[in-house]
Each structure stands twice: as structure tokens, then as C-alpha cells.
Short mmCIF file of C-alpha atoms in Angstrom, two decimals:
data_model
loop_
_atom_site.label_atom_id
_atom_site.label_comp_id
_atom_site.label_asym_id
_atom_site.label_seq_id
_atom_site.Cartn_x
_atom_site.Cartn_y
_atom_site.Cartn_z
CA MET C 1 15.62 22.75 -20.58
CA ASN C 2 15.37 22.49 -16.95
CA GLY C 3 14.46 26.18 -16.91
CA PHE C 4 11.21 25.64 -18.83
CA LEU C 5 10.53 22.21 -17.27
CA SER C 6 10.89 23.53 -13.67
CA ALA C 7 8.18 26.22 -14.77
CA SER C 8 5.99 23.73 -15.97
CA SER C 9 2.86 23.01 -13.87
CA TYR C 10 2.31 19.78 -15.68
CA PHE C 11 5.38 17.96 -16.62
CA GLY C 12 5.71 15.76 -13.49
CA ILE C 13 2.10 14.62 -13.51
CA LEU C 14 1.99 14.35 -17.06
CA VAL C 15 5.27 12.19 -17.37
CA SER C 16 3.89 9.95 -14.51
CA LEU C 17 0.55 9.39 -16.19
CA ILE C 18 1.95 8.85 -19.80
CA ALA C 19 4.41 6.48 -18.56
CA TYR C 20 1.53 4.58 -16.73
CA LEU C 21 -0.34 4.40 -19.94
CA ILE C 22 2.64 3.13 -21.92
CA ALA C 23 3.26 0.43 -19.21
CA VAL C 24 -0.28 -0.80 -19.18
CA TRP C 25 -0.06 -0.90 -23.09
CA ILE C 26 3.40 -3.03 -22.70
CA ARG C 27 1.82 -5.32 -20.62
CA LYS C 28 -1.17 -5.83 -22.74
CA LYS C 29 0.74 -6.30 -26.01
CA PHE C 30 3.42 -8.74 -24.54
CA GLY C 31 1.33 -10.42 -21.86
CA TYR C 32 4.19 -11.41 -19.66
CA ALA C 33 3.65 -11.29 -15.84
CA PHE C 34 7.03 -9.74 -14.81
CA LEU C 35 6.02 -6.67 -17.00
CA ASN C 36 4.27 -5.06 -13.99
CA PRO C 37 2.60 -1.92 -14.98
CA LEU C 38 3.45 0.00 -11.64
CA LEU C 39 7.06 -1.11 -11.95
CA VAL C 40 7.42 -0.32 -15.75
CA ALA C 41 5.71 2.89 -15.04
CA ILE C 42 8.09 3.73 -12.25
CA ILE C 43 11.35 2.79 -14.64
CA ILE C 44 10.22 5.00 -17.46
CA THR C 45 9.48 8.06 -15.46
CA VAL C 46 12.75 7.62 -13.45
CA ALA C 47 14.50 7.36 -16.78
CA ALA C 48 12.58 10.55 -18.33
CA VAL C 49 13.37 12.40 -15.18
CA LEU C 50 17.25 11.42 -15.43
CA LEU C 51 17.61 11.68 -19.15
CA LEU C 52 15.88 15.18 -19.17
CA ASN C 53 18.26 16.09 -16.22
CA VAL C 54 15.36 17.34 -13.99
CA ASP C 55 15.52 17.45 -10.52
CA TYR C 56 13.08 15.48 -8.11
CA GLU C 57 11.74 18.68 -6.57
CA VAL C 58 11.13 19.82 -10.04
CA TYR C 59 9.22 16.74 -11.21
CA ASN C 60 7.54 16.43 -7.65
CA SER C 61 6.25 20.19 -7.93
CA SER C 62 3.26 18.76 -10.32
CA ALA C 63 3.48 15.18 -9.78
CA ARG C 64 2.38 15.58 -5.82
CA TYR C 65 -1.08 16.32 -6.98
CA LEU C 66 -1.06 12.33 -7.88
CA SER C 67 0.06 11.65 -4.75
CA PHE C 68 -2.39 14.09 -3.08
CA LEU C 69 -5.04 11.77 -4.15
CA LEU C 70 -3.97 8.94 -2.10
CA THR C 71 -5.64 9.68 0.95
CA PRO C 72 -8.99 10.03 -1.05
CA ALA C 73 -8.37 7.05 -2.85
CA THR C 74 -7.69 5.14 0.35
CA VAL C 75 -10.44 6.28 2.14
CA CYS C 76 -12.79 5.08 -1.07
CA LEU C 77 -11.42 1.43 -0.05
CA ALA C 78 -14.30 1.64 2.42
CA VAL C 79 -16.71 0.92 -0.63
CA PRO C 80 -15.48 -2.72 -1.42
CA LEU C 81 -15.21 -3.32 2.14
CA TYR C 82 -18.80 -2.41 2.76
CA GLU C 83 -20.03 -4.38 -0.42
CA GLN C 84 -18.17 -7.44 0.77
CA PHE C 85 -19.08 -7.15 4.39
CA ASP C 86 -21.07 -10.05 4.66
CA LYS C 87 -18.51 -12.35 3.49
CA LEU C 88 -15.99 -10.61 5.78
CA LYS C 89 -18.28 -10.89 8.90
CA GLU C 90 -18.72 -14.64 8.37
CA ASN C 91 -15.21 -15.37 8.20
CA ALA C 92 -13.71 -12.61 10.57
CA ALA C 93 -11.81 -15.17 12.80
CA ALA C 94 -9.78 -16.88 10.19
CA ILE C 95 -8.96 -13.55 8.64
CA LEU C 96 -8.08 -11.78 11.68
CA ALA C 97 -5.88 -14.81 12.87
CA GLY C 98 -4.21 -14.97 9.21
CA ILE C 99 -3.49 -11.41 9.29
CA PHE C 100 -1.96 -11.48 12.93
CA SER C 101 0.24 -14.53 11.80
CA GLY C 102 1.43 -12.23 9.34
CA VAL C 103 2.36 -9.55 11.40
CA LEU C 104 4.33 -11.80 13.76
CA THR C 105 6.18 -13.34 10.86
CA SER C 106 6.98 -9.77 9.62
CA ILE C 107 8.54 -8.75 12.85
CA ALA C 108 9.91 -12.07 13.83
CA SER C 109 11.79 -12.27 10.28
CA ILE C 110 12.99 -8.78 10.46
CA PHE C 111 14.31 -9.45 14.11
CA ALA C 112 16.00 -12.86 12.88
CA MET C 113 17.78 -11.04 9.73
CA SER C 114 18.70 -7.80 11.37
CA LYS C 115 20.82 -9.96 14.08
CA LEU C 116 22.17 -11.97 11.08
CA PHE C 117 23.38 -9.17 9.39
CA GLY C 118 24.51 -7.15 12.48
CA PHE C 119 22.05 -4.19 12.25
CA THR C 120 21.87 -1.50 14.67
CA LYS C 121 18.88 -1.09 16.99
CA GLU C 122 18.10 2.02 14.84
CA GLU C 123 18.23 -0.06 11.73
CA PHE C 124 15.95 -2.96 12.96
CA VAL C 125 13.30 -0.74 14.18
CA THR C 126 13.64 1.28 10.93
CA PHE C 127 12.46 -2.13 8.94
CA LEU C 128 9.76 -3.13 11.61
CA PRO C 129 7.06 -1.21 9.63
CA LYS C 130 7.99 -2.13 6.34
CA SER C 131 4.53 -3.94 5.33
CA ILE C 132 2.11 -1.34 6.57
CA THR C 133 1.12 1.79 5.06
CA THR C 134 3.37 4.60 4.68
CA ALA C 135 1.46 7.04 7.04
CA ILE C 136 1.52 4.87 9.77
CA GLY C 137 4.64 3.10 9.19
CA MET C 138 6.74 6.41 9.06
CA SER C 139 5.31 7.30 12.42
CA VAL C 140 6.33 3.95 13.95
CA ALA C 141 9.90 4.20 12.72
CA GLU C 142 10.09 7.82 14.03
CA GLU C 143 8.49 6.95 17.55
CA LEU C 144 10.92 4.07 18.13
CA GLY C 145 13.92 6.08 16.82
CA GLY C 146 14.37 4.76 13.32
CA TYR C 147 15.57 6.49 10.01
CA VAL C 148 12.48 7.97 8.31
CA SER C 149 13.81 8.29 5.12
CA ILE C 150 14.97 4.71 4.73
CA ALA C 151 11.56 3.43 6.46
CA VAL C 152 9.70 5.06 3.41
CA ALA C 153 12.08 3.47 0.88
CA ALA C 154 11.43 -0.02 2.42
CA ILE C 155 7.95 0.53 2.77
CA ILE C 156 7.58 1.52 -1.01
CA VAL C 157 9.80 -1.11 -2.22
CA THR C 158 7.73 -3.61 0.01
CA GLY C 159 4.61 -2.31 -1.92
CA VAL C 160 5.87 -2.46 -5.25
CA LEU C 161 7.48 -5.90 -4.65
CA GLY C 162 4.17 -7.06 -3.41
CA ASN C 163 2.47 -5.76 -6.38
CA ILE C 164 4.71 -7.20 -8.86
CA ILE C 165 5.07 -10.79 -6.97
CA CYS C 166 1.97 -11.46 -5.46
CA GLU C 167 0.47 -13.52 -8.27
CA ALA C 168 3.49 -15.98 -8.54
CA ILE C 169 3.79 -16.24 -4.76
CA LEU C 170 0.04 -17.21 -4.26
CA LYS C 171 0.44 -19.73 -6.74
CA LEU C 172 3.83 -21.24 -5.80
CA PHE C 173 2.07 -21.61 -2.17
CA LYS C 174 -1.29 -22.70 -3.63
CA ILE C 175 -3.08 -19.95 -1.98
CA GLU C 176 -6.51 -20.22 -3.92
CA ASP C 177 -9.11 -18.79 -1.71
CA PRO C 178 -10.05 -15.29 -2.44
CA ILE C 179 -10.40 -14.27 1.05
CA ALA C 180 -7.05 -15.88 1.93
CA LYS C 181 -5.42 -13.99 -1.12
CA GLY C 182 -6.74 -10.61 -0.09
CA ALA C 183 -5.33 -11.23 3.28
CA ALA C 184 -1.99 -12.39 2.10
CA ILE C 185 -1.59 -9.12 -0.31
CA GLY C 186 -3.06 -6.81 2.21
CA THR C 187 -0.80 -7.97 5.08
CA ALA C 188 2.37 -8.14 3.24
CA SER C 189 2.11 -5.15 0.91
CA HIS C 190 -0.25 -2.52 2.11
CA ALA C 191 -2.10 -0.37 -0.43
CA ILE C 192 0.35 -0.76 -3.30
CA GLY C 193 -0.39 -4.44 -3.35
CA THR C 194 -4.12 -4.04 -2.61
CA SER C 195 -4.36 -1.78 -5.86
CA LYS C 196 -3.23 -5.13 -7.60
CA ALA C 197 -5.47 -7.17 -5.39
CA ILE C 198 -8.46 -5.15 -6.65
CA GLU C 199 -7.39 -6.06 -10.07
CA ILE C 200 -7.58 -9.83 -9.26
CA GLY C 201 -11.10 -9.64 -7.70
CA GLU C 202 -13.42 -7.87 -5.69
CA VAL C 203 -13.41 -10.07 -2.61
CA GLU C 204 -9.58 -10.08 -2.68
CA GLY C 205 -9.59 -6.10 -2.98
CA ALA C 206 -11.92 -5.88 0.08
CA ILE C 207 -10.04 -8.38 2.18
CA SER C 208 -6.80 -6.62 1.26
CA SER C 209 -8.26 -3.45 2.13
CA LEU C 210 -9.23 -4.37 5.63
CA SER C 211 -5.86 -6.10 5.90
CA ILE C 212 -4.21 -2.63 5.50
CA VAL C 213 -6.00 -1.14 8.52
CA VAL C 214 -6.01 -4.22 10.73
CA ALA C 215 -2.09 -5.35 10.01
CA GLY C 216 -1.41 -1.32 10.37
CA ILE C 217 -3.00 -1.08 13.88
CA MET C 218 -1.46 -4.65 15.03
CA THR C 219 2.09 -3.50 13.82
CA VAL C 220 1.92 -0.12 15.83
CA LEU C 221 1.15 -2.06 19.04
CA LEU C 222 3.52 -5.12 18.65
CA SER C 223 6.35 -3.16 17.21
CA ALA C 224 6.62 -1.01 20.48
CA VAL C 225 7.00 -4.64 22.33
CA PHE C 226 9.38 -6.02 19.96
CA ALA C 227 11.58 -3.04 19.66
CA GLY C 228 12.48 -3.24 23.26
CA LEU C 229 13.71 -6.71 22.83
CA TYR C 230 16.13 -6.18 20.47
CA MET K 1 -23.26 17.72 -10.49
CA LYS K 2 -23.25 13.90 -9.48
CA TYR K 3 -19.36 13.54 -9.68
CA LEU K 4 -19.03 16.95 -8.00
CA LYS K 5 -21.08 16.10 -5.13
CA GLN K 6 -19.49 12.44 -4.80
CA PHE K 7 -15.79 13.95 -4.86
CA THR K 8 -16.87 16.81 -2.22
CA LEU K 9 -18.39 14.26 -0.09
CA ILE K 10 -15.08 12.12 -0.23
CA LEU K 11 -12.63 15.20 0.41
CA GLY K 12 -15.08 16.02 3.38
CA ILE K 13 -14.62 12.76 4.92
CA CYS K 14 -10.68 13.10 4.35
CA PHE K 15 -10.94 16.37 6.27
CA ALA K 16 -12.94 14.75 8.96
CA GLY K 17 -10.20 12.21 9.20
CA GLU K 18 -7.57 14.87 9.34
CA ALA K 19 -9.64 16.36 12.08
CA LEU K 20 -9.58 13.04 14.11
CA HIS K 21 -5.85 12.56 13.60
CA HIS K 22 -5.28 16.23 14.74
CA ILE K 23 -7.40 15.49 18.08
CA LEU K 24 -6.47 11.92 18.83
CA PRO K 25 -3.16 11.17 20.16
CA LEU K 26 -2.72 7.91 18.17
CA PRO K 27 -0.33 7.02 15.06
CA ILE K 28 -3.18 6.67 13.11
CA PRO K 29 -3.34 8.72 9.77
CA ALA K 30 -6.30 10.67 8.32
CA SER K 31 -6.96 8.18 5.48
CA ILE K 32 -7.36 4.85 7.95
CA TYR K 33 -9.91 7.06 9.98
CA GLY K 34 -11.47 8.17 6.64
CA ILE K 35 -12.10 4.52 5.76
CA PHE K 36 -13.63 4.06 9.10
CA ILE K 37 -15.75 6.97 8.69
CA LEU K 38 -16.98 6.39 5.21
CA PHE K 39 -17.47 2.69 5.99
CA ALA K 40 -19.89 3.88 9.23
CA LEU K 41 -21.62 6.38 7.08
CA LEU K 42 -22.63 3.51 4.34
CA TYR K 43 -23.37 0.80 7.32
CA PHE K 44 -25.63 2.91 9.02
CA LYS K 45 -27.27 4.41 5.90
CA VAL K 46 -26.43 7.85 6.29
CA LEU K 47 -24.89 7.57 2.79
CA LYS K 48 -26.35 5.36 0.23
CA LEU K 49 -23.53 3.62 -2.03
CA SER K 50 -24.75 5.70 -4.98
CA ASP K 51 -23.73 8.73 -3.43
CA VAL K 52 -20.05 7.69 -4.08
CA LYS K 53 -20.11 4.97 -6.14
CA GLU K 54 -18.62 6.30 -9.38
CA THR K 55 -16.00 8.67 -7.96
CA SER K 56 -14.80 5.86 -5.58
CA ALA K 57 -14.70 3.41 -8.45
CA PHE K 58 -12.68 5.92 -10.70
CA LEU K 59 -10.20 6.96 -7.82
CA ILE K 60 -9.62 3.18 -6.77
CA ALA K 61 -9.00 2.36 -10.37
CA ILE K 62 -6.31 4.75 -10.87
CA MET K 63 -4.81 4.17 -7.44
CA PRO K 64 -1.65 2.38 -9.07
CA ALA K 65 -0.51 5.31 -10.68
CA MET K 66 -0.62 7.39 -7.70
CA PHE K 67 2.25 5.29 -6.03
CA ILE K 68 4.75 6.65 -9.10
CA PRO K 69 5.80 9.94 -7.57
CA ALA K 70 6.89 8.44 -4.27
CA ALA K 71 8.81 5.52 -6.01
CA VAL K 72 10.41 8.13 -8.31
CA GLY K 73 11.43 9.91 -4.83
CA LEU K 74 13.65 6.88 -3.92
CA ILE K 75 16.49 8.42 -6.33
CA ASN K 76 16.59 10.87 -3.66
CA VAL K 77 17.47 8.64 -0.73
CA TYR K 78 19.85 6.24 -2.78
CA ASP K 79 22.92 7.83 -1.70
CA VAL K 80 22.20 6.94 2.08
CA LEU K 81 20.66 3.08 1.05
CA LYS K 82 23.90 2.35 -1.22
CA ALA K 83 26.36 1.41 1.70
CA ASN K 84 24.05 -1.36 2.96
CA LEU K 85 21.98 -1.77 -0.17
CA LEU K 86 22.22 -5.59 -0.37
CA PRO K 87 21.16 -6.57 3.17
CA TYR K 88 18.61 -3.92 3.09
CA LEU K 89 17.39 -5.71 0.13
CA ILE K 90 17.49 -9.02 1.45
CA VAL K 91 15.56 -8.27 4.48
CA THR K 92 12.76 -6.47 2.62
CA ILE K 93 12.29 -9.28 -0.07
CA VAL K 94 12.45 -12.47 2.43
CA SER K 95 10.12 -11.01 4.93
CA THR K 96 7.79 -9.81 2.11
CA VAL K 97 7.52 -13.03 0.76
CA LEU K 98 7.65 -14.75 4.16
CA VAL K 99 4.64 -12.57 5.26
CA MET K 100 2.50 -12.93 2.28
CA ALA K 101 2.81 -16.83 2.15
CA VAL K 102 2.26 -17.49 6.23
CA SER K 103 -0.82 -14.80 6.12
CA GLY K 104 -2.07 -16.55 2.91
CA LEU K 105 -1.90 -20.09 4.12
CA MET K 106 -3.05 -19.49 7.81
CA THR K 107 -5.98 -17.60 6.46
CA GLN K 108 -6.77 -20.44 4.07
CA PHE K 109 -6.26 -23.33 6.55
CA LEU K 110 -8.34 -21.80 9.06
CA LEU K 111 -11.30 -21.06 6.34
CA ARG K 112 -10.99 -24.78 5.23
CA LYS K 113 -11.11 -26.02 8.84
CA GLY K 114 -13.99 -23.81 9.55
CA ALA K 115 -15.93 -25.08 6.38
CA LYS K 116 -15.27 -28.77 7.25
CA ARG K 117 -17.04 -28.51 10.52
#
């Protein structure tokens, strides 16, 4: 089986897309919020890859074309940003301060918990960029001497988690303003969270997109400072 | 032709972002430069919204599915994570919830304060 599948140019991408369609269908059919399409799709795909005994490399030889589209899709986030620019400009101070408070919270909470669990400095800096977009986060972890593969794992888990729990968290803390929702989702869970924010609403999606950029840059600057303090 | 033109434009911007990433010594990826470039082109009316609208709406709509391969890739690093899985998960979950709550509440507080004045 692995022989045929490893020669297939379509297996990985097809399995991923079918898994996503099934996940969306399950969500529609049963309606529970915890049946997050992205999470369910990941579980189905992992199960298929393990059950069919396919190596990740084989799976990814075609699934990578899906990952390839991430850069063009991220670039396209400029469109909602442009469409909502008036709203953004009007509230720029509140948005920037909100994102900044989130970035500080991220660094401070990771600092405190790293001390609590007795992490090494290498482990601490590995988690510092966990809330920012993968490409920036990887280079931050690398630059500061962290473990890049663990940093990527933490970033992806953070994003998927944000995508899953954002609606419940926003409700719990009574964050009702669309601008505040967008800032919360984008600052905490980068592009993977943002893909959920876009589904929630146009303003949420645009502000979440902006937060990826702003939180990313703020984290690059502040991480270098805080890494020295550990 | 419309879709081909839009897709070509978007890939061209990705390429320009890559070039900037190559030239400038900053840890900023091509995609982030690309956001700035496309935004600037729209803002300064070099491009119209209709030059990218349908293709960008399509790419953004299918974006969640693009994260599946990277997430499936976590099965490869599981061996490295296993030993410290619990503290790693606690740090990740707790800080994500805190960041979301603080940035959302702070933004909302400042917006409402601004609106009252």
C-alpha cells in the first residue's frame, strides 16, 4: 500500500481536503461548538495517515501544495484590512495598546510558568514566540537559541487552540466589541485563529489580520529584551 | 482570464515579499512584507479591489484547510515532546487563554473609554 501511496501525487492533499469537508459536514450536522472543523480535520487526517501506515514525508509530498498556498493567502489578508481601514484608523490607539498588552501578557506569563516548571533558558525562549505567526516565530526561537521544532509545534498548537476556544473565551470574558474580538484572536493565536475570526465577521477578521502583523513585530523586539532577563 | 490575472498578481506580490525578505536583514517573512505591499498598492490606488477580489476571497475562505499539513506534522516531533508534554501543554494553554482575555479586555476597555469622551 505504501508503495502505491508513496508514488501518488494526490494522496496527501486529497486526504486533507476530504477530511476538512467531512469535518465541516460534521459541524453542520451536529452543531456543537467543540466540533471545530480544523481540529476534526486534523484528527481525521492523522488517523488516515496512521491507519494506512503512510510516512509523514509521503503524505506531505503532495499535502505541501496546500501549505504552499499559505503565503499567498496571508498576503490576501491585506484585502479585509484595506476594506476596514477607516474603522482601524479611527480606533488605532485602542487597538495598538490592546495588542501591546497581549504581547506583554504572553511574555510575562511564559516567563512565570517557565520559572515555575524549572525550564532551561533554551526551553523558555522556545515558547516566547508561540502566539505569533510561524515564519516569524521560528526565526525568533532560532535567533535566541531555542528548539525550533518544538517552537513550531507550540505555535501550531496555540493557533489551533485559539481557533477552537476563541468563541468560548470571548463569551466568558464578555468581550463583545468586534474590534476587541479581532485584537484578542489575532494577538493570541495568529493566522490559524484569524481564519476563525474571518468566519465570525468582517471587522473581526480585519483586526485579527492586523494583529498578526503588529503582535509579530512587537514580539520580535520584546523577546530579545526578555530573553536576557531569564 | 480574470482569475489567472488575479492569481498572477498575488503570486507576484509573494515574490516581491520574498525579495524584500532576502534584501532586508529583518526576521520578517515574505508573507508579512506581502501584506504591506498589497495594502500599499490598494491604498495608493495602484490596484483596484476588483483586481484581486475574487481570488483573495477564495484563498482566505479555504485558509483553515492550509494548516492541516503542518498540524499533521506534529506526529513527527511527538517523540521530542513526550518527556515534557504536560508542562509544555500547560504553558501553551494557559498563556493562550491569558493573552486572548487581556488583549480583548484591554482593547474593549479603551474603545469604550474613548467612546464616552
